[in-house]
Amino acid sequence: MKIGRTSENDLVLHDHGVSRRHARILERAGLYFAADVGSSNGTALNGTLLPGEQQLRDGDRITVGPVEFTFVWVPPDGDEDATRPIRRHPPLGAPIDGVAENVPTGRLPAVSPVRPADSPSPAPAALAPVASLPVPARAAPAPAPVPAGADGLSAADRARRRRELAGSSGGQLALWWGALSLGARIAVGVPVLLVLLGGLGAVGWVFLPHGGVLGSSGPEPMELGLELVPDSFGLGEGVQWERPDQKAFDFQFVTPTRAVALIHYQASGISKEEVALVLNGVNLGWVPPDTTSTAERELESILPVITLKRGEQNSLVFDNVRNPPGNETWRVWNLRLEIIPVPELSRDDVLSKARQYAQTGARFYETKAVGAENLFKAWQQYRFAWITLEALDEKPDLYQDVRFQLGQVTTELDHKCSQLMLDFQRSVQYRNARKARAALQEVSRRFPTAEHRCHNRALELAYEHEL
């Protein structure tokens, strides 16, 4: 779309302040840009003259001569509640209005004209056939400016404001501060700022736990239990408790019957054979390296019965074998312990039960494309088979087959969770509440119980965004 005074198929503004070819708005790859095309008076975006082509965002003000337009993003067709704000908490420095950087293609944005204050109503608009833009055909000249001070207020307004401020202690302080010169403000403000910073530092020293970092709450967790430990440990960005070399936990293993202990956790920034899991001095293996689903996956490791000390204190260590002397970044968080009773059966009965679980899991896996929850049920059955076989001190060949199938299904399930979470985040970015709810509903269908982390993650997001 071009804006000028005489060009055919352009938006025409009959005003001497508008050049014959003044400005244009163009679309490229789903984004919209404004540019001045050599006008005499220039084109302003949000009060600043355009130095060249610049991308438009929802709410931007485009000034052409005496006429001002507002660029408005129009939601996609068929989404009746897409304009409903989706509450979110953007990272530091991100735009807080929730407007996406990329405007969805398929529908042209609207540009709404805004007349200068107190100007008469414009005549009917002459519209270009390439865009449905309600704009005035002729804008009246801007009214003569009202004499005002440097703050934009008239003398009467400033006098009224002083009377209002003088009625309170805070207002009197504001008037006193406003009467000071720049040098006096610096002389007074710097000591006050130093006193405030000193007070905040003293409060932090008293109440923040020593040895931790800002954002950690309470003392560093040293024991594991059935409750989730959300704190993070390791080295690098986002770590609450720096432990470059290793992090150790103690826990009690108390159970009246034969049971299997599982450690659940999340990990990131870890490469192959970097962080070892050690129970009571016995190496249990390596923490799995990062994958594309690291952000959503939950890891779990069996703590062997023969290595556990029943009724005594046990020690679990995450040991980064590359630190020292290296400085490799790594992080573990969301740790919890799970105790699962295993059946007191004969070896043959245990094998029979495990085979039934494995066969059921295979049937669900073969029909994973038929039902949304079948992949989850396959993972569930293979997991039952794995835990059942853990009751045996000597593992049969079936044990390795079950672990292999469980690993394959777990990878696919974590990948599906990541896809759904990406769909949800994209819907939030474009403020599409209907599609955001649909993504969370799909999570509930594919992850029907809280055995997999994706189920609880969907509930958390639904509550956070009020969906």
Short mmCIF file of C-alpha atoms in Angstrom, two decimals:
data_model
loop_
_atom_site.label_atom_id
_atom_site.label_comp_id
_atom_site.label_asym_id
_atom_site.label_seq_id
_atom_site.Cartn_x
_atom_site.Cartn_y
_atom_site.Cartn_z
CA MET A 1 0.00 0.00 0.00
CA LYS A 2 1.28 3.44 -0.95
CA ILE A 3 0.15 6.76 0.51
CA GLY A 4 0.17 9.91 -1.63
CA ARG A 5 -2.04 12.48 -3.28
CA THR A 6 -2.55 11.46 -6.90
CA SER A 7 -1.26 7.93 -7.62
CA GLU A 8 -3.81 5.46 -8.97
CA ASN A 9 -4.69 2.49 -6.73
CA ASP A 10 -3.07 4.29 -3.80
CA LEU A 11 -4.50 5.68 -0.57
CA VAL A 12 -5.17 9.35 -1.44
CA LEU A 13 -4.89 12.16 1.12
CA HIS A 14 -5.81 15.60 -0.26
CA ASP A 15 -3.60 17.79 1.85
CA HIS A 16 -0.70 20.12 1.06
CA GLY A 17 1.32 18.48 3.84
CA VAL A 18 1.26 15.17 1.92
CA SER A 19 3.63 14.66 -1.01
CA ARG A 20 2.55 13.15 -4.32
CA ARG A 21 4.38 9.94 -3.33
CA HIS A 22 4.74 10.05 0.43
CA ALA A 23 5.02 6.61 2.13
CA ARG A 24 4.27 2.96 1.65
CA ILE A 25 3.39 -0.13 3.73
CA LEU A 26 4.46 -3.47 2.32
CA GLU A 27 4.23 -7.10 3.35
CA ARG A 28 7.17 -9.51 3.08
CA ALA A 29 7.28 -13.08 4.43
CA GLY A 30 4.37 -12.44 6.76
CA LEU A 31 5.90 -9.25 8.21
CA TYR A 32 4.82 -5.66 7.53
CA PHE A 33 7.12 -2.69 7.01
CA ALA A 34 6.70 1.08 6.65
CA ALA A 35 8.99 3.30 4.60
CA ASP A 36 9.12 6.91 3.41
CA VAL A 37 9.44 7.23 -0.39
CA GLY A 38 11.14 10.61 -0.60
CA SER A 39 8.40 12.91 0.73
CA SER A 40 9.05 16.56 1.48
CA ASN A 41 8.00 16.45 5.14
CA GLY A 42 8.99 12.87 5.92
CA THR A 43 7.04 10.04 7.56
CA ALA A 44 7.12 9.49 11.33
CA LEU A 45 6.79 6.18 13.21
CA ASN A 46 5.80 6.63 16.85
CA GLY A 47 6.87 10.27 16.69
CA THR A 48 10.29 9.60 15.10
CA LEU A 49 11.06 10.23 11.43
CA LEU A 50 11.68 7.02 9.52
CA PRO A 51 15.35 6.82 8.48
CA GLY A 52 14.51 3.90 6.17
CA GLU A 53 12.33 0.82 5.99
CA GLN A 54 11.20 -0.35 9.47
CA GLN A 55 9.10 -3.27 10.68
CA LEU A 56 5.62 -2.50 12.07
CA ARG A 57 4.22 -3.90 15.30
CA ASP A 58 0.75 -3.86 16.79
CA GLY A 59 -0.11 -0.35 18.06
CA ASP A 60 2.56 1.54 16.07
CA ARG A 61 1.58 5.13 15.07
CA ILE A 62 2.36 6.22 11.50
CA THR A 63 2.22 9.99 10.86
CA VAL A 64 1.78 11.28 7.28
CA GLY A 65 1.53 15.07 7.23
CA PRO A 66 -1.24 16.06 9.65
CA VAL A 67 -2.81 12.57 9.64
CA GLU A 68 -1.89 9.80 12.03
CA PHE A 69 -2.63 6.08 11.48
CA THR A 70 -2.53 3.23 14.00
CA PHE A 71 -1.24 -0.16 12.83
CA VAL A 72 -3.51 -2.89 14.33
CA TRP A 73 -2.95 -6.64 14.07
CA VAL A 74 -6.14 -8.50 13.05
CA PRO A 75 -6.48 -12.08 14.45
CA PRO A 76 -6.78 -14.98 11.97
CA ASP A 77 -10.18 -15.88 10.53
CA GLY A 78 -12.16 -18.51 12.39
CA ASP A 79 -10.69 -17.88 15.82
CA GLU A 80 -13.50 -16.27 17.71
CA ASP A 81 -11.53 -15.80 20.94
CA ALA A 82 -8.04 -15.20 19.58
CA THR A 83 -8.11 -11.61 20.84
CA ARG A 84 -8.50 -12.75 24.42
CA PRO A 85 -5.25 -11.87 26.21
CA ILE A 86 -3.24 -14.89 27.30
CA ARG A 87 -1.42 -14.09 30.50
CA ARG A 88 2.25 -14.97 30.45
CA HIS A 89 5.44 -13.98 32.20
CA PRO A 90 7.98 -12.87 29.56
CA PRO A 91 11.71 -12.99 30.25
CA LEU A 92 13.57 -9.88 31.26
CA GLY A 93 13.79 -7.50 28.32
CA ALA A 94 10.98 -9.10 26.28
CA PRO A 95 7.93 -7.02 25.20
CA ILE A 96 5.32 -7.21 27.95
CA ASP A 97 2.32 -6.68 25.67
CA GLY A 98 2.46 -10.26 24.42
CA VAL A 99 2.49 -9.29 20.71
CA ALA A 100 4.32 -11.77 18.50
CA GLU A 101 7.27 -10.62 16.47
CA ASN A 102 5.94 -12.42 13.39
CA VAL A 103 2.42 -11.63 12.21
CA PRO A 104 0.58 -14.73 10.92
CA THR A 105 0.06 -14.74 7.18
CA GLY A 106 -3.32 -15.15 5.53
CA ARG A 107 -4.90 -11.86 6.67
CA LEU A 108 -3.89 -8.25 6.15
CA PRO A 109 -3.44 -6.12 9.26
CA ALA A 110 -5.66 -3.10 9.79
CA VAL A 111 -4.35 0.46 9.88
CA SER A 112 -6.73 2.76 11.71
CA PRO A 113 -6.47 6.52 11.17
CA VAL A 114 -6.44 8.81 14.18
CA ARG A 115 -7.40 12.47 13.67
CA PRO A 116 -5.51 15.20 15.49
CA ALA A 117 -7.24 16.38 18.65
CA ASP A 118 -10.14 18.83 18.16
CA SER A 119 -10.02 18.54 14.33
CA PRO A 120 -13.32 18.40 12.40
CA SER A 121 -14.63 15.04 11.18
CA PRO A 122 -13.03 14.05 7.87
CA ALA A 123 -14.83 13.55 4.60
CA PRO A 124 -15.44 10.01 3.25
CA ALA A 125 -12.21 8.19 2.41
CA ALA A 126 -10.84 7.23 -1.00
CA LEU A 127 -9.60 3.66 -0.60
CA ALA A 128 -7.06 1.71 -2.59
CA PRO A 129 -8.43 -1.63 -3.84
CA VAL A 130 -5.42 -3.54 -2.41
CA ALA A 131 -6.32 -3.03 1.25
CA SER A 132 -9.42 -2.33 3.33
CA LEU A 133 -8.10 0.63 5.28
CA PRO A 134 -10.64 3.15 6.67
CA VAL A 135 -8.78 6.47 6.27
CA PRO A 136 -9.87 10.09 5.79
CA ALA A 137 -9.88 11.53 2.25
CA ARG A 138 -8.83 14.92 3.64
CA ALA A 139 -7.58 15.82 7.09
CA ALA A 140 -8.10 19.26 8.56
CA PRO A 141 -5.02 21.30 9.51
CA ALA A 142 -3.81 20.78 13.04
CA PRO A 143 -5.12 23.40 15.53
CA ALA A 144 -2.80 26.14 16.69
CA PRO A 145 -0.75 25.04 19.71
CA VAL A 146 -1.82 26.23 23.15
CA PRO A 147 0.98 28.13 24.93
CA ALA A 148 2.43 25.85 27.57
CA GLY A 149 5.56 25.34 29.61
CA ALA A 150 8.31 22.80 29.05
CA ASP A 151 6.15 20.13 30.71
CA GLY A 152 3.28 20.68 28.23
CA LEU A 153 0.96 22.20 30.88
CA SER A 154 -0.57 25.65 30.84
CA ALA A 155 0.09 28.13 33.68
CA ALA A 156 -3.38 27.45 35.13
CA ASP A 157 -2.80 23.68 35.06
CA ARG A 158 0.56 24.04 36.79
CA ALA A 159 -0.94 26.24 39.50
CA ARG A 160 -3.75 23.72 40.11
CA ARG A 161 -1.23 20.89 40.27
CA ARG A 162 0.88 22.75 42.87
CA ARG A 163 -2.21 23.29 45.04
CA GLU A 164 -3.06 19.58 44.87
CA LEU A 165 0.48 18.47 45.73
CA ALA A 166 0.76 20.91 48.63
CA GLY A 167 -2.07 19.08 50.43
CA SER A 168 0.05 16.01 51.29
CA SER A 169 3.50 15.27 52.68
CA GLY A 170 4.49 13.32 49.59
CA GLY A 171 3.31 16.14 47.35
CA GLN A 172 5.30 18.73 49.33
CA LEU A 173 8.39 16.52 48.94
CA ALA A 174 7.77 16.33 45.18
CA LEU A 175 7.47 20.13 44.96
CA TRP A 176 10.67 20.57 46.95
CA TRP A 177 12.51 18.12 44.71
CA GLY A 178 11.22 19.83 41.56
CA ALA A 179 12.51 23.21 42.78
CA LEU A 180 16.08 21.91 43.17
CA SER A 181 18.70 22.49 40.48
CA LEU A 182 20.41 19.57 38.74
CA GLY A 183 23.53 19.89 40.88
CA ALA A 184 21.50 19.96 44.09
CA ARG A 185 19.54 16.86 43.02
CA ILE A 186 22.78 14.95 42.42
CA ALA A 187 24.22 16.09 45.77
CA VAL A 188 21.10 14.90 47.61
CA GLY A 189 20.26 11.82 45.53
CA VAL A 190 23.63 10.04 45.56
CA PRO A 191 23.91 9.73 49.40
CA VAL A 192 20.28 8.61 49.64
CA LEU A 193 20.85 5.96 46.95
CA LEU A 194 23.95 4.67 48.73
CA VAL A 195 22.02 4.38 52.01
CA LEU A 196 19.23 2.43 50.30
CA LEU A 197 21.65 0.04 48.59
CA GLY A 198 23.46 -0.52 51.88
CA GLY A 199 20.17 -1.36 53.58
CA LEU A 200 19.21 -3.84 50.87
CA GLY A 201 22.61 -5.47 51.10
CA ALA A 202 22.25 -5.86 54.86
CA VAL A 203 18.82 -7.45 54.48
CA GLY A 204 20.17 -9.86 51.87
CA TRP A 205 23.09 -10.83 54.09
CA VAL A 206 20.77 -11.62 56.99
CA PHE A 207 18.01 -13.46 55.16
CA LEU A 208 19.60 -15.08 52.09
CA PRO A 209 21.25 -18.47 52.71
CA HIS A 210 25.04 -18.21 52.58
CA GLY A 211 26.71 -20.39 49.98
CA GLY A 212 23.68 -20.27 47.68
CA VAL A 213 22.71 -17.91 44.91
CA LEU A 214 19.92 -15.39 44.52
CA GLY A 215 16.69 -17.22 43.84
CA SER A 216 17.33 -20.21 46.11
CA SER A 217 15.03 -20.54 49.10
CA GLY A 218 16.14 -21.91 52.45
CA PRO A 219 19.21 -24.07 53.08
CA GLU A 220 20.69 -26.25 50.38
CA PRO A 221 18.84 -29.61 50.17
CA MET A 222 21.08 -32.44 51.33
CA GLU A 223 18.53 -35.26 51.66
CA LEU A 224 16.19 -37.01 49.25
CA GLY A 225 12.65 -38.13 49.96
CA LEU A 226 9.31 -38.72 48.31
CA GLU A 227 8.73 -34.96 47.99
CA LEU A 228 10.04 -33.16 44.90
CA VAL A 229 13.29 -31.17 45.28
CA PRO A 230 12.99 -28.44 42.58
CA ASP A 231 16.39 -26.83 43.36
CA SER A 232 19.08 -27.17 40.70
CA PHE A 233 22.69 -28.27 41.22
CA GLY A 234 25.82 -28.27 39.07
CA LEU A 235 27.66 -25.49 37.27
CA GLY A 236 26.60 -22.83 34.77
CA GLU A 237 23.63 -20.64 33.93
CA GLY A 238 20.43 -21.26 35.89
CA VAL A 239 22.10 -23.33 38.64
CA GLN A 240 20.97 -22.42 42.16
CA TRP A 241 23.64 -24.36 44.06
CA GLU A 242 27.04 -24.50 42.41
CA ARG A 243 28.62 -27.92 42.73
CA PRO A 244 31.15 -28.13 39.86
CA ASP A 245 32.48 -31.56 40.80
CA GLN A 246 29.66 -33.52 42.42
CA LYS A 247 26.44 -33.31 44.39
CA ALA A 248 25.66 -35.82 47.15
CA PHE A 249 22.32 -36.70 48.78
CA ASP A 250 21.47 -38.90 51.74
CA PHE A 251 18.24 -40.89 52.12
CA GLN A 252 16.68 -43.63 54.21
CA PHE A 253 15.48 -46.83 52.55
CA VAL A 254 12.79 -48.20 54.86
CA THR A 255 10.24 -50.73 53.56
CA PRO A 256 8.52 -53.67 55.27
CA THR A 257 8.55 -55.80 52.08
CA ARG A 258 10.85 -56.28 49.12
CA ALA A 259 10.84 -53.09 47.07
CA VAL A 260 12.61 -51.25 44.28
CA ALA A 261 13.82 -47.67 44.65
CA LEU A 262 13.77 -45.27 41.69
CA ILE A 263 15.38 -41.84 41.50
CA HIS A 264 13.53 -39.35 39.27
CA TYR A 265 15.27 -36.21 38.04
CA GLN A 266 15.85 -33.86 35.11
CA ALA A 267 19.23 -33.01 33.64
CA SER A 268 20.67 -30.73 30.95
CA GLY A 269 24.03 -29.56 29.64
CA ILE A 270 25.38 -33.09 29.92
CA SER A 271 27.35 -34.96 27.26
CA LYS A 272 28.03 -38.68 26.90
CA GLU A 273 29.78 -40.29 29.88
CA GLU A 274 30.18 -37.01 31.73
CA VAL A 275 28.10 -37.38 34.92
CA ALA A 276 28.11 -40.71 36.77
CA LEU A 277 25.44 -41.88 39.21
CA VAL A 278 27.01 -43.49 42.28
CA LEU A 279 25.08 -45.31 45.05
CA ASN A 280 26.94 -46.18 48.27
CA GLY A 281 30.24 -46.13 46.38
CA VAL A 282 28.96 -48.35 43.53
CA ASN A 283 28.81 -46.84 40.02
CA LEU A 284 25.29 -47.33 38.59
CA GLY A 285 26.01 -45.87 35.15
CA TRP A 286 25.87 -42.51 33.40
CA VAL A 287 23.29 -39.75 33.33
CA PRO A 288 21.88 -39.81 29.74
CA PRO A 289 23.24 -37.04 27.48
CA ASP A 290 21.10 -34.20 26.17
CA THR A 291 18.54 -34.74 23.40
CA THR A 292 16.08 -32.49 21.58
CA SER A 293 13.53 -33.31 24.30
CA THR A 294 15.79 -32.48 27.26
CA ALA A 295 13.61 -29.60 28.48
CA GLU A 296 10.54 -31.83 28.90
CA ARG A 297 11.92 -35.30 29.63
CA GLU A 298 12.09 -36.83 33.10
CA LEU A 299 14.85 -39.34 33.76
CA GLU A 300 14.60 -42.26 36.15
CA SER A 301 17.20 -44.74 37.36
CA ILE A 302 16.79 -47.94 39.32
CA LEU A 303 18.66 -48.12 42.63
CA PRO A 304 19.50 -51.86 42.82
CA VAL A 305 18.25 -53.74 45.85
CA ILE A 306 21.59 -55.45 46.37
CA THR A 307 23.31 -52.05 46.64
CA LEU A 308 20.74 -50.41 48.94
CA LYS A 309 21.10 -50.55 52.72
CA ARG A 310 17.69 -51.30 54.18
CA GLY A 311 16.95 -49.33 57.34
CA GLU A 312 20.25 -47.43 57.11
CA GLN A 313 21.53 -44.19 55.63
CA ASN A 314 22.25 -44.38 51.90
CA SER A 315 24.35 -41.99 49.80
CA LEU A 316 23.57 -41.02 46.18
CA VAL A 317 26.11 -38.92 44.26
CA PHE A 318 25.98 -37.16 40.88
CA ASP A 319 29.67 -37.10 39.98
CA ASN A 320 30.96 -34.99 37.06
CA VAL A 321 34.09 -36.92 36.09
CA ARG A 322 35.37 -33.99 33.96
CA ASN A 323 35.38 -31.47 36.81
CA PRO A 324 38.05 -30.91 37.99
CA PRO A 325 40.27 -30.02 36.19
CA GLY A 326 37.71 -29.04 33.55
CA ASN A 327 35.01 -26.44 33.80
CA GLU A 328 32.14 -28.27 32.08
CA THR A 329 28.64 -26.87 32.67
CA TRP A 330 25.93 -29.25 33.84
CA ARG A 331 22.67 -29.11 35.78
CA VAL A 332 20.30 -31.52 37.57
CA TRP A 333 16.99 -30.56 39.20
CA ASN A 334 13.48 -31.77 40.13
CA LEU A 335 14.74 -34.78 42.11
CA ARG A 336 12.52 -37.20 44.01
CA LEU A 337 12.68 -40.74 45.32
CA GLU A 338 10.06 -43.41 44.56
CA ILE A 339 9.71 -46.69 46.45
CA ILE A 340 7.82 -49.43 44.54
CA PRO A 341 6.99 -52.77 46.22
CA VAL A 342 7.76 -55.81 44.07
CA PRO A 343 5.84 -59.10 44.25
CA GLU A 344 7.15 -61.83 46.52
CA LEU A 345 6.90 -64.52 43.81
CA SER A 346 8.99 -67.38 42.55
CA ARG A 347 11.39 -66.74 39.69
CA ASP A 348 9.09 -68.48 37.17
CA ASP A 349 6.08 -66.45 38.31
CA VAL A 350 8.04 -63.19 38.07
CA LEU A 351 9.17 -64.07 34.52
CA SER A 352 5.61 -64.98 33.49
CA LYS A 353 4.22 -61.71 34.82
CA ALA A 354 6.96 -59.66 33.14
CA ARG A 355 6.31 -61.42 29.78
CA GLN A 356 2.61 -60.53 30.01
CA TYR A 357 3.47 -56.86 30.56
CA ALA A 358 5.95 -56.90 27.66
CA GLN A 359 3.48 -58.55 25.26
CA THR A 360 0.77 -56.05 26.17
CA GLY A 361 3.22 -53.20 25.67
CA ALA A 362 4.13 -54.54 22.21
CA ARG A 363 0.44 -54.64 21.17
CA PHE A 364 -0.09 -51.03 22.27
CA TYR A 365 3.07 -49.95 20.46
CA GLU A 366 1.93 -51.59 17.20
CA THR A 367 -1.36 -49.64 17.37
CA LYS A 368 0.17 -46.31 18.47
CA ALA A 369 -1.29 -44.56 15.40
CA VAL A 370 -4.83 -45.82 16.17
CA GLY A 371 -5.41 -44.31 19.61
CA ALA A 372 -3.90 -41.12 21.03
CA GLU A 373 -3.05 -42.80 24.34
CA ASN A 374 -1.63 -46.08 22.95
CA LEU A 375 1.99 -44.92 22.92
CA PHE A 376 1.65 -43.91 26.58
CA LYS A 377 0.09 -47.31 27.43
CA ALA A 378 2.96 -49.09 25.67
CA TRP A 379 5.44 -47.11 27.76
CA GLN A 380 3.44 -47.93 30.90
CA GLN A 381 3.39 -51.70 30.24
CA TYR A 382 7.11 -51.90 29.38
CA ARG A 383 7.83 -49.97 32.56
CA PHE A 384 5.80 -52.48 34.61
CA ALA A 385 7.79 -55.31 33.03
CA TRP A 386 11.08 -53.59 33.84
CA ILE A 387 10.20 -53.00 37.49
CA THR A 388 8.89 -56.54 37.90
CA LEU A 389 12.15 -58.01 36.59
CA GLU A 390 14.09 -55.87 39.06
CA ALA A 391 12.83 -58.25 41.77
CA LEU A 392 15.27 -60.87 40.42
CA ASP A 393 18.88 -60.76 41.54
CA GLU A 394 20.00 -62.55 38.37
CA LYS A 395 18.51 -60.86 35.32
CA PRO A 396 17.21 -63.02 32.42
CA ASP A 397 17.61 -62.20 28.71
CA LEU A 398 14.12 -60.73 28.77
CA TYR A 399 15.42 -57.95 31.00
CA GLN A 400 17.66 -56.47 28.28
CA ASP A 401 14.87 -56.75 25.67
CA VAL A 402 12.47 -54.91 27.94
CA ARG A 403 15.01 -52.15 28.71
CA PHE A 404 15.68 -51.65 24.98
CA GLN A 405 11.97 -51.42 24.10
CA LEU A 406 11.32 -49.11 27.05
CA GLY A 407 14.11 -46.78 25.93
CA GLN A 408 12.72 -46.62 22.38
CA VAL A 409 9.16 -45.89 23.53
CA THR A 410 10.37 -43.33 26.09
CA THR A 411 12.25 -41.41 23.38
CA GLU A 412 9.17 -41.25 21.16
CA LEU A 413 6.96 -40.22 24.08
CA ASP A 414 9.31 -37.41 25.15
CA HIS A 415 9.47 -36.19 21.55
CA LYS A 416 5.67 -36.09 21.33
CA CYS A 417 5.54 -34.12 24.59
CA SER A 418 8.04 -31.59 23.21
CA GLN A 419 5.99 -31.17 20.02
CA LEU A 420 2.81 -30.45 21.97
CA MET A 421 4.58 -27.99 24.26
CA LEU A 422 6.00 -26.21 21.21
CA ASP A 423 2.49 -25.96 19.71
CA PHE A 424 1.25 -24.48 22.98
CA GLN A 425 4.05 -21.90 23.19
CA ARG A 426 3.48 -20.88 19.56
CA SER A 427 -0.25 -20.37 20.28
CA VAL A 428 0.61 -18.24 23.31
CA GLN A 429 3.02 -16.18 21.21
CA TYR A 430 0.26 -15.40 18.72
CA ARG A 431 -2.31 -14.90 21.52
CA ASN A 432 -4.50 -17.69 20.14
CA ALA A 433 -6.34 -18.98 23.21
CA ARG A 434 -8.38 -21.56 21.30
CA LYS A 435 -5.33 -23.31 19.86
CA ALA A 436 -3.49 -23.07 23.19
CA ARG A 437 -6.33 -24.89 24.96
CA ALA A 438 -6.46 -27.47 22.17
CA ALA A 439 -2.74 -28.22 22.60
CA LEU A 440 -3.16 -28.80 26.36
CA GLN A 441 -6.22 -31.00 25.74
CA GLU A 442 -4.16 -33.09 23.34
CA VAL A 443 -1.55 -33.53 26.09
CA SER A 444 -4.28 -34.84 28.41
CA ARG A 445 -5.37 -37.36 25.78
CA ARG A 446 -1.86 -38.63 25.07
CA PHE A 447 -0.66 -38.53 28.70
CA PRO A 448 -3.75 -39.52 30.74
CA THR A 449 -2.03 -39.99 34.13
CA ALA A 450 0.66 -38.25 36.16
CA GLU A 451 3.13 -41.13 35.69
CA HIS A 452 4.73 -39.07 32.91
CA ARG A 453 5.87 -35.51 33.61
CA CYS A 454 4.06 -34.13 30.55
CA HIS A 455 0.68 -34.64 32.23
CA ASN A 456 1.51 -32.44 35.24
CA ARG A 457 3.30 -29.91 33.03
CA ALA A 458 0.08 -29.37 31.05
CA LEU A 459 -1.88 -28.79 34.27
CA GLU A 460 0.71 -26.23 35.41
CA LEU A 461 0.50 -24.32 32.11
CA ALA A 462 -3.31 -24.35 32.11
CA TYR A 463 -3.32 -22.81 35.60
CA GLU A 464 -0.56 -20.31 34.79
CA HIS A 465 -2.32 -18.99 31.67
CA GLU A 466 -5.88 -19.30 33.05
CA LEU A 467 -7.03 -21.67 30.31
#
